[in-house]
Amino acid sequence: MTAGSSDTSGEIARKTADDTGDCSRGQFSAAEVARIDGTVADLLTLLGRAHTMAILRVFADESGPLRFSEIESALGISPNTLSERLKELTATGLLTRSAYNEIPPRVEYAATDRAEALFPVFGHLADWARSHELDTLEA
Amino acid sequence: MTAGSSDTSGEIARKTADDTGDCSRGQFSAAEVARIDGTVADLLTLLGRAHTMAILRVFADESGPLRFSEIESALGISPNTLSERLKELTATGLLTRSAYNEIPPRVEYAATDRAEALFPVFGHLADWARSHELDTLEA
DNA sequence: CCGTATCCAAAGAGATACTG
DNA sequence: CAGTATCTCTTTGGATACGG
C-alpha cells in the first residue's frame, strides 16, 4: 500500500476537476491500467450479483461479527445462495470466516478493512443516485 | 426483503466520514434510504453486466460521440449484446442516442453528465483496487 | 447449527443471418 | 450503417433434502 488512505481521499476530493475518470491513466502503463480495470470489473460483477450488496449492508449496519443463520433469516435467501456469496466475499478478502468447534457449531463472519475501505464508495454512489434522481433505472 | 434495516446509509457514512467532504448524509427517512439503496443496487447490477464497464471506458477515453460500429469493433462483441447494453445505458440516462437520417444512416452515442459524474467513482474503485492489491478476485 | 448435493427454471450472452 | 430475429449454450439463483 502507498502512503495510507489519506492520499486516496485527497485524490478523491480533487475529482472531476480535470477530466472524466482517467485519474489512473497517464502515470501507469497500459498493462497496469488493464489489470486494475479487470479487477474493478470483477468487483462490480460480484457486487452486482443477487444479495451481495444486501449482505454487505447488513455488516455495515451491525459493525460486528454475524452468524450464518443471522444473515439467512435477515435476508430470507436460500442457504446455497448465501453460502456461495459468503465464499466469494471471503475469497476476495471482504469478509473473514471464523469457525469454532463447539456444540452446537458456531461460525462467525466479519467485514475486513478491505470492505470498510469500500463502504465510502457506496456512499459516493448513493450521493450520485440522490443528486441525479434516477427513476428509470429498472431494466 | 430486508425487513428490519433502518438507516443503513447513515451508518455507513458515519463510520467512514473521512471522505470527500461531500453533501450531508445521515438524516433520511427509511423509505428514502431504501429507494436510494435499490437504485444503487440496480446500478451495480447494470455495471456488473458483461461489457458495460468496457463500453463506458471507451466513452471516458474518447470523450466524444461514438458510432455503433466503432464500439462494436473496439470491443469485438456481438451486435445484439451491444444493442442491449446501449439500450440499457440510454434508458438509465448514462448515454444519449442521436440518429441522423442520412445515407448511409448515422447514429451517435455520447456520455451524459450523469455518466461523467459517475466516472470519478470508477476512479475511487480503481484506487481501492490498487491500494488493496487484489489478486483473488476471480470467482 | 452450518452448510452441501441435487435438480430445475430463468436470465444472460454469443453466433449467425437478415432487414430498413 | 445500424440494428433485429432466432437459436443455443452457459450461468445463475432458488427449492428442497440431506449430512457433519
mmCIF file of N, CA and C in Angstrom, chain B residues 16-114:
data_model
loop_
_atom_site.group_PDB
_atom_site.id
_atom_site.type_symbol
_atom_site.label_atom_id
_atom_site.label_comp_id
_atom_site.label_asym_id
_atom_site.label_seq_id
_atom_site.Cartn_x
_atom_site.Cartn_y
_atom_site.Cartn_z
ATOM 1 N N THR B 16 -17.236 6.134 8.040
ATOM 2 C CA THR B 16 -16.139 6.479 7.152
ATOM 3 C C THR B 16 -16.227 7.935 6.738
ATOM 4 N N ALA B 17 -16.435 8.768 7.725
ATOM 5 C CA ALA B 17 -16.741 10.159 7.431
ATOM 6 C C ALA B 17 -15.541 10.957 6.935
ATOM 7 N N ASP B 18 -14.432 10.259 6.605
ATOM 8 C CA ASP B 18 -13.232 10.985 6.183
ATOM 9 C C ASP B 18 -13.183 11.196 4.685
ATOM 10 N N ASP B 19 -14.303 11.070 4.032
ATOM 11 C CA ASP B 19 -14.272 11.098 2.569
ATOM 12 C C ASP B 19 -14.261 12.526 2.018
ATOM 13 N N THR B 20 -14.799 12.695 0.867
ATOM 14 C CA THR B 20 -14.511 13.862 0.055
ATOM 15 C C THR B 20 -15.203 15.144 0.511
ATOM 16 N N GLY B 21 -15.692 15.166 1.718
ATOM 17 C CA GLY B 21 -16.385 16.351 2.149
ATOM 18 C C GLY B 21 -17.638 16.595 1.331
ATOM 19 N N ASP B 22 -18.312 15.518 1.000
ATOM 20 C CA ASP B 22 -19.477 15.653 0.143
ATOM 21 C C ASP B 22 -20.691 16.064 0.963
ATOM 22 N N CYS B 23 -21.833 15.935 0.359
ATOM 23 C CA CYS B 23 -23.022 16.514 0.930
ATOM 24 C C CYS B 23 -23.460 15.800 2.195
ATOM 25 N N SER B 24 -24.484 16.367 2.812
ATOM 26 C CA SER B 24 -24.944 15.864 4.104
ATOM 27 C C SER B 24 -25.542 14.479 3.961
ATOM 28 N N ARG B 25 -25.293 13.659 4.952
ATOM 29 C CA ARG B 25 -25.860 12.326 4.979
ATOM 30 C C ARG B 25 -26.183 11.981 6.416
ATOM 31 N N GLY B 26 -27.181 11.210 6.619
ATOM 32 C CA GLY B 26 -27.456 10.768 7.968
ATOM 33 C C GLY B 26 -28.887 11.001 8.396
ATOM 34 N N GLN B 27 -29.556 12.002 7.852
ATOM 35 C CA GLN B 27 -30.938 12.220 8.254
ATOM 36 C C GLN B 27 -31.877 12.056 7.060
ATOM 37 N N PHE B 28 -32.080 10.795 6.707
ATOM 38 C CA PHE B 28 -33.035 10.499 5.649
ATOM 39 C C PHE B 28 -34.032 9.481 6.164
ATOM 40 N N SER B 29 -35.208 9.521 5.648
ATOM 41 C CA SER B 29 -36.227 8.562 6.077
ATOM 42 C C SER B 29 -35.858 7.164 5.588
ATOM 43 N N ALA B 30 -36.455 6.173 6.233
ATOM 44 C CA ALA B 30 -36.159 4.799 5.849
ATOM 45 C C ALA B 30 -36.572 4.542 4.407
ATOM 46 N N ALA B 31 -37.685 5.111 4.001
ATOM 47 C CA ALA B 31 -38.150 4.915 2.629
ATOM 48 C C ALA B 31 -37.172 5.539 1.640
ATOM 49 N N GLU B 32 -36.696 6.724 1.991
ATOM 50 C CA GLU B 32 -35.719 7.398 1.139
ATOM 51 C C GLU B 32 -34.472 6.541 0.974
ATOM 52 N N VAL B 33 -33.964 6.061 2.105
ATOM 53 C CA VAL B 33 -32.764 5.239 2.073
ATOM 54 C C VAL B 33 -33.003 3.978 1.269
ATOM 55 N N ALA B 34 -34.160 3.378 1.469
ATOM 56 C CA ALA B 34 -34.471 2.150 0.743
ATOM 57 C C ALA B 34 -34.505 2.407 -0.758
ATOM 58 N N ARG B 35 -35.048 3.545 -1.159
ATOM 59 C CA ARG B 35 -35.127 3.838 -2.593
ATOM 60 C C ARG B 35 -33.725 4.018 -3.168
ATOM 61 N N ILE B 36 -32.912 4.803 -2.474
ATOM 62 C CA ILE B 36 -31.548 5.016 -2.928
ATOM 63 C C ILE B 36 -30.790 3.695 -2.965
ATOM 64 N N ASP B 37 -31.013 2.899 -1.936
ATOM 65 C CA ASP B 37 -30.355 1.601 -1.860
ATOM 66 C C ASP B 37 -30.688 0.754 -3.078
ATOM 67 N N GLY B 38 -31.968 0.706 -3.423
ATOM 68 C CA GLY B 38 -32.368 -0.065 -4.589
ATOM 69 C C GLY B 38 -31.768 0.493 -5.861
ATOM 70 N N THR B 39 -31.717 1.820 -5.938
ATOM 71 C CA THR B 39 -31.141 2.443 -7.131
ATOM 72 C C THR B 39 -29.677 2.059 -7.293
ATOM 73 N N VAL B 40 -28.934 2.113 -6.205
ATOM 74 C CA VAL B 40 -27.514 1.766 -6.272
ATOM 75 C C VAL B 40 -27.342 0.299 -6.636
ATOM 76 N N ALA B 41 -28.178 -0.546 -6.042
ATOM 77 C CA ALA B 41 -28.095 -1.972 -6.360
ATOM 78 C C ALA B 41 -28.378 -2.207 -7.835
ATOM 79 N N ASP B 42 -29.395 -1.528 -8.364
ATOM 80 C CA ASP B 42 -29.707 -1.669 -9.781
ATOM 81 C C ASP B 42 -28.548 -1.192 -10.641
ATOM 82 N N LEU B 43 -27.972 -0.074 -10.235
ATOM 83 C CA LEU B 43 -26.846 0.455 -10.997
ATOM 84 C C LEU B 43 -25.694 -0.531 -11.017
ATOM 85 N N LEU B 44 -25.403 -1.116 -9.867
ATOM 86 C CA LEU B 44 -24.298 -2.061 -9.801
ATOM 87 C C LEU B 44 -24.601 -3.307 -10.620
ATOM 88 N N THR B 45 -25.854 -3.716 -10.638
ATOM 89 C CA THR B 45 -26.229 -4.852 -11.474
ATOM 90 C C THR B 45 -25.956 -4.538 -12.937
ATOM 91 N N LEU B 46 -26.361 -3.346 -13.347
ATOM 92 C CA LEU B 46 -26.125 -2.956 -14.736
ATOM 93 C C LEU B 46 -24.628 -2.887 -15.035
ATOM 94 N N LEU B 47 -23.884 -2.244 -14.139
ATOM 95 C CA LEU B 47 -22.449 -2.096 -14.364
ATOM 96 C C LEU B 47 -21.741 -3.448 -14.321
ATOM 97 N N GLY B 48 -22.340 -4.385 -13.590
ATOM 98 C CA GLY B 48 -21.729 -5.695 -13.482
ATOM 99 C C GLY B 48 -21.977 -6.564 -14.694
ATOM 100 N N ARG B 49 -22.923 -6.184 -15.528
ATOM 101 C CA ARG B 49 -23.189 -6.975 -16.725
ATOM 102 C C ARG B 49 -21.992 -6.913 -17.666
ATOM 103 N N ALA B 50 -21.939 -7.936 -18.505
ATOM 104 C CA ALA B 50 -20.797 -8.072 -19.405
ATOM 105 C C ALA B 50 -20.671 -6.855 -20.321
ATOM 106 N N HIS B 51 -19.463 -6.295 -20.391
ATOM 107 C CA HIS B 51 -19.081 -5.258 -21.340
ATOM 108 C C HIS B 51 -19.552 -3.856 -20.968
ATOM 109 N N THR B 52 -20.394 -3.743 -19.951
ATOM 110 C CA THR B 52 -20.893 -2.407 -19.619
ATOM 111 C C THR B 52 -19.753 -1.475 -19.225
ATOM 112 N N MET B 53 -18.881 -1.949 -18.349
ATOM 113 C CA MET B 53 -17.745 -1.129 -17.944
ATOM 114 C C MET B 53 -16.846 -0.818 -19.127
ATOM 115 N N ALA B 54 -16.643 -1.807 -19.969
ATOM 116 C CA ALA B 54 -15.778 -1.598 -21.130
ATOM 117 C C ALA B 54 -16.353 -0.519 -22.032
ATOM 118 N N ILE B 55 -17.655 -0.554 -22.219
ATOM 119 C CA ILE B 55 -18.303 0.441 -23.069
ATOM 120 C C ILE B 55 -18.106 1.837 -22.484
ATOM 121 N N LEU B 56 -18.372 1.964 -21.190
ATOM 122 C CA LEU B 56 -18.240 3.274 -20.558
ATOM 123 C C LEU B 56 -16.797 3.760 -20.599
ATOM 124 N N ARG B 57 -15.866 2.820 -20.494
ATOM 125 C CA ARG B 57 -14.470 3.223 -20.529
ATOM 126 C C ARG B 57 -14.087 3.775 -21.895
ATOM 127 N N VAL B 58 -14.667 3.187 -22.941
ATOM 128 C CA VAL B 58 -14.410 3.710 -24.282
ATOM 129 C C VAL B 58 -14.878 5.154 -24.378
ATOM 130 N N PHE B 59 -16.036 5.441 -23.805
ATOM 131 C CA PHE B 59 -16.548 6.814 -23.845
ATOM 132 C C PHE B 59 -15.689 7.743 -22.999
ATOM 133 N N ALA B 60 -15.250 7.264 -21.841
ATOM 134 C CA ALA B 60 -14.393 8.090 -20.996
ATOM 135 C C ALA B 60 -13.064 8.362 -21.691
ATOM 136 N N ASP B 61 -12.657 7.409 -22.495
ATOM 137 C CA ASP B 61 -11.374 7.528 -23.173
ATOM 138 C C ASP B 61 -11.452 8.503 -24.342
ATOM 139 N N GLU B 62 -12.527 8.415 -25.112
ATOM 140 C CA GLU B 62 -12.630 9.228 -26.316
ATOM 141 C C GLU B 62 -13.177 10.626 -26.017
ATOM 142 N N SER B 63 -13.980 10.723 -24.976
ATOM 143 C CA SER B 63 -14.607 11.989 -24.601
ATOM 144 C C SER B 63 -15.253 12.686 -25.800
ATOM 145 N N GLY B 64 -15.946 11.902 -26.603
ATOM 146 C CA GLY B 64 -16.671 12.441 -27.749
ATOM 147 C C GLY B 64 -17.686 11.412 -28.196
ATOM 148 N N PRO B 65 -18.568 11.772 -29.120
ATOM 149 C CA PRO B 65 -19.592 10.834 -29.581
ATOM 150 C C PRO B 65 -18.980 9.647 -30.319
ATOM 151 N N LEU B 66 -19.655 8.529 -30.220
ATOM 152 C CA LEU B 66 -19.177 7.307 -30.857
ATOM 153 C C LEU B 66 -20.313 6.655 -31.629
ATOM 154 N N ARG B 67 -19.946 5.989 -32.697
ATOM 155 C CA ARG B 67 -20.942 5.304 -33.507
ATOM 156 C C ARG B 67 -20.997 3.838 -33.127
ATOM 157 N N PHE B 68 -22.100 3.214 -33.490
ATOM 158 C CA PHE B 68 -22.327 1.813 -33.133
ATOM 159 C C PHE B 68 -21.172 0.925 -33.572
ATOM 160 N N SER B 69 -20.802 1.058 -34.809
ATOM 161 C CA SER B 69 -19.762 0.170 -35.341
ATOM 162 C C SER B 69 -18.407 0.448 -34.702
ATOM 163 N N GLU B 70 -18.187 1.660 -34.273
ATOM 164 C CA GLU B 70 -16.924 1.983 -33.611
ATOM 165 C C GLU B 70 -16.784 1.197 -32.315
ATOM 166 N N ILE B 71 -17.859 1.220 -31.523
ATOM 167 C CA ILE B 71 -17.828 0.477 -30.264
ATOM 168 C C ILE B 71 -17.748 -1.014 -30.545
ATOM 169 N N GLU B 72 -18.502 -1.438 -31.539
ATOM 170 C CA GLU B 72 -18.547 -2.859 -31.871
ATOM 171 C C GLU B 72 -17.154 -3.388 -32.211
ATOM 172 N N SER B 73 -16.465 -2.659 -33.070
ATOM 173 C CA SER B 73 -15.142 -3.137 -33.478
ATOM 174 C C SER B 73 -14.101 -2.894 -32.392
ATOM 175 N N ALA B 74 -14.328 -1.888 -31.570
ATOM 176 C CA ALA B 74 -13.377 -1.616 -30.496
ATOM 177 C C ALA B 74 -13.407 -2.715 -29.442
ATOM 178 N N LEU B 75 -14.581 -3.268 -29.202
ATOM 179 C CA LEU B 75 -14.715 -4.262 -28.148
ATOM 180 C C LEU B 75 -14.860 -5.676 -28.688
ATOM 181 N N GLY B 76 -15.273 -5.800 -29.946
ATOM 182 C CA GLY B 76 -15.402 -7.126 -30.534
ATOM 183 C C GLY B 76 -16.516 -7.949 -29.919
ATOM 184 N N ILE B 77 -17.663 -7.342 -29.699
ATOM 185 C CA ILE B 77 -18.799 -8.075 -29.145
ATOM 186 C C ILE B 77 -19.920 -8.144 -30.178
ATOM 187 N N SER B 78 -20.829 -9.081 -29.982
ATOM 188 C CA SER B 78 -21.893 -9.275 -30.972
ATOM 189 C C SER B 78 -22.883 -8.119 -30.934
ATOM 190 N N PRO B 79 -23.482 -7.822 -32.072
ATOM 191 C CA PRO B 79 -24.343 -6.638 -32.195
ATOM 192 C C PRO B 79 -25.563 -6.680 -31.284
ATOM 193 N N ASN B 80 -26.133 -7.860 -31.069
ATOM 194 C CA ASN B 80 -27.315 -7.905 -30.205
ATOM 195 C C ASN B 80 -26.960 -7.586 -28.753
ATOM 196 N N THR B 81 -25.823 -8.072 -28.320
ATOM 197 C CA THR B 81 -25.388 -7.758 -26.961
ATOM 198 C C THR B 81 -25.104 -6.269 -26.821
ATOM 199 N N LEU B 82 -24.373 -5.725 -27.775
ATOM 200 C CA LEU B 82 -24.075 -4.293 -27.719
ATOM 201 C C LEU B 82 -25.353 -3.469 -27.765
ATOM 202 N N SER B 83 -26.290 -3.898 -28.569
ATOM 203 C CA SER B 83 -27.554 -3.185 -28.675
ATOM 204 C C SER B 83 -28.290 -3.154 -27.345
ATOM 205 N N GLU B 84 -28.285 -4.282 -26.658
ATOM 206 C CA GLU B 84 -28.932 -4.330 -25.348
ATOM 207 C C GLU B 84 -28.266 -3.390 -24.363
ATOM 208 N N ARG B 85 -26.940 -3.436 -24.299
ATOM 209 C CA ARG B 85 -26.233 -2.580 -23.354
ATOM 210 C C ARG B 85 -26.512 -1.113 -23.647
ATOM 211 N N LEU B 86 -26.500 -0.754 -24.933
ATOM 212 C CA LEU B 86 -26.727 0.644 -25.287
ATOM 213 C C LEU B 86 -28.139 1.073 -24.925
ATOM 214 N N LYS B 87 -29.087 0.170 -25.100
ATOM 215 C CA LYS B 87 -30.462 0.490 -24.712
ATOM 216 C C LYS B 87 -30.559 0.727 -23.210
ATOM 217 N N GLU B 88 -29.925 -0.144 -22.456
ATOM 218 C CA GLU B 88 -29.954 -0.004 -21.003
ATOM 219 C C GLU B 88 -29.293 1.300 -20.569
ATOM 220 N N LEU B 89 -28.162 1.584 -21.181
ATOM 221 C CA LEU B 89 -27.413 2.770 -20.775
ATOM 222 C C LEU B 89 -28.147 4.053 -21.162
ATOM 223 N N THR B 90 -28.819 4.037 -22.298
ATOM 224 C CA THR B 90 -29.610 5.218 -22.665
ATOM 225 C C THR B 90 -30.860 5.309 -21.794
ATOM 226 N N ALA B 91 -31.425 4.148 -21.440
ATOM 227 C CA ALA B 91 -32.619 4.154 -20.592
ATOM 228 C C ALA B 91 -32.316 4.722 -19.209
ATOM 229 N N THR B 92 -31.116 4.468 -18.710
ATOM 230 C CA THR B 92 -30.758 4.985 -17.398
ATOM 231 C C THR B 92 -30.196 6.399 -17.469
ATOM 232 N N GLY B 93 -30.138 6.948 -18.660
ATOM 233 C CA GLY B 93 -29.676 8.315 -18.809
ATOM 234 C C GLY B 93 -28.176 8.477 -18.724
ATOM 235 N N LEU B 94 -27.455 7.396 -18.973
ATOM 236 C CA LEU B 94 -25.995 7.491 -18.959
ATOM 237 C C LEU B 94 -25.455 7.791 -20.352
ATOM 238 N N LEU B 95 -26.228 7.468 -21.367
ATOM 239 C CA LEU B 95 -25.829 7.773 -22.734
ATOM 240 C C LEU B 95 -26.996 8.435 -23.463
ATOM 241 N N THR B 96 -26.644 9.225 -24.467
ATOM 242 C CA THR B 96 -27.674 9.774 -25.343
ATOM 243 C C THR B 96 -27.524 9.178 -26.721
ATOM 244 N N ARG B 97 -28.628 9.087 -27.429
ATOM 245 C CA ARG B 97 -28.632 8.493 -28.756
ATOM 246 C C ARG B 97 -29.156 9.527 -29.749
ATOM 247 N N SER B 98 -28.353 9.801 -30.774
ATOM 248 C CA SER B 98 -28.755 10.769 -31.784
ATOM 249 C C SER B 98 -28.708 10.101 -33.153
ATOM 250 N N ALA B 99 -29.866 10.003 -33.784
ATOM 251 C CA ALA B 99 -29.958 9.362 -35.095
ATOM 252 C C ALA B 99 -30.114 10.429 -36.170
ATOM 253 N N TYR B 100 -29.354 10.292 -37.228
ATOM 254 C CA TYR B 100 -29.418 11.232 -38.350
ATOM 255 C C TYR B 100 -29.921 10.497 -39.585
ATOM 256 N N ASN B 101 -30.941 11.045 -40.221
ATOM 257 C CA ASN B 101 -31.495 10.409 -41.407
ATOM 258 C C ASN B 101 -30.652 10.749 -42.626
ATOM 259 N N GLU B 102 -29.575 10.031 -42.744
ATOM 260 C CA GLU B 102 -28.687 10.246 -43.875
ATOM 261 C C GLU B 102 -28.476 8.927 -44.581
ATOM 262 N N ILE B 103 -27.778 9.012 -45.677
ATOM 263 C CA ILE B 103 -27.362 7.786 -46.345
ATOM 264 C C ILE B 103 -25.863 7.854 -46.570
ATOM 265 N N PRO B 104 -25.138 6.962 -45.921
ATOM 266 C CA PRO B 104 -25.623 5.888 -45.035
ATOM 267 C C PRO B 104 -26.080 6.445 -43.700
ATOM 268 N N PRO B 105 -26.995 5.754 -43.053
ATOM 269 C CA PRO B 105 -27.513 6.224 -41.759
ATOM 270 C C PRO B 105 -26.409 6.360 -40.739
ATOM 271 N N ARG B 106 -26.591 7.303 -39.842
ATOM 272 C CA ARG B 106 -25.570 7.548 -38.829
ATOM 273 C C ARG B 106 -26.248 7.734 -37.472
ATOM 274 N N VAL B 107 -25.723 7.031 -36.489
ATOM 275 C CA VAL B 107 -26.226 7.143 -35.122
ATOM 276 C C VAL B 107 -25.040 7.382 -34.211
ATOM 277 N N GLU B 108 -25.178 8.373 -33.362
ATOM 278 C CA GLU B 108 -24.082 8.697 -32.461
ATOM 279 C C GLU B 108 -24.525 8.600 -31.013
ATOM 280 N N TYR B 109 -23.664 7.979 -30.228
ATOM 281 C CA TYR B 109 -23.908 7.876 -28.785
ATOM 282 C C TYR B 109 -22.896 8.764 -28.063
ATOM 283 N N ALA B 110 -23.381 9.382 -27.000
ATOM 284 C CA ALA B 110 -22.493 10.246 -26.225
ATOM 285 C C ALA B 110 -22.790 10.082 -24.738
ATOM 286 N N ALA B 111 -21.761 10.248 -23.945
ATOM 287 C CA ALA B 111 -21.930 10.163 -22.493
ATOM 288 C C ALA B 111 -22.611 11.415 -21.969
ATOM 289 N N THR B 112 -23.556 11.233 -21.043
ATOM 290 C CA THR B 112 -24.256 12.367 -20.443
ATOM 291 C C THR B 112 -23.494 12.856 -19.216
ATOM 292 N N ASP B 113 -24.016 13.918 -18.617
ATOM 293 C CA ASP B 113 -23.382 14.429 -17.407
ATOM 294 C C ASP B 113 -23.551 13.452 -16.250
ATOM 295 N N ARG B 114 -24.617 12.674 -16.310
ATOM 296 C CA ARG B 114 -24.778 11.632 -15.303
ATOM 297 C C ARG B 114 -23.615 10.664 -15.346
#
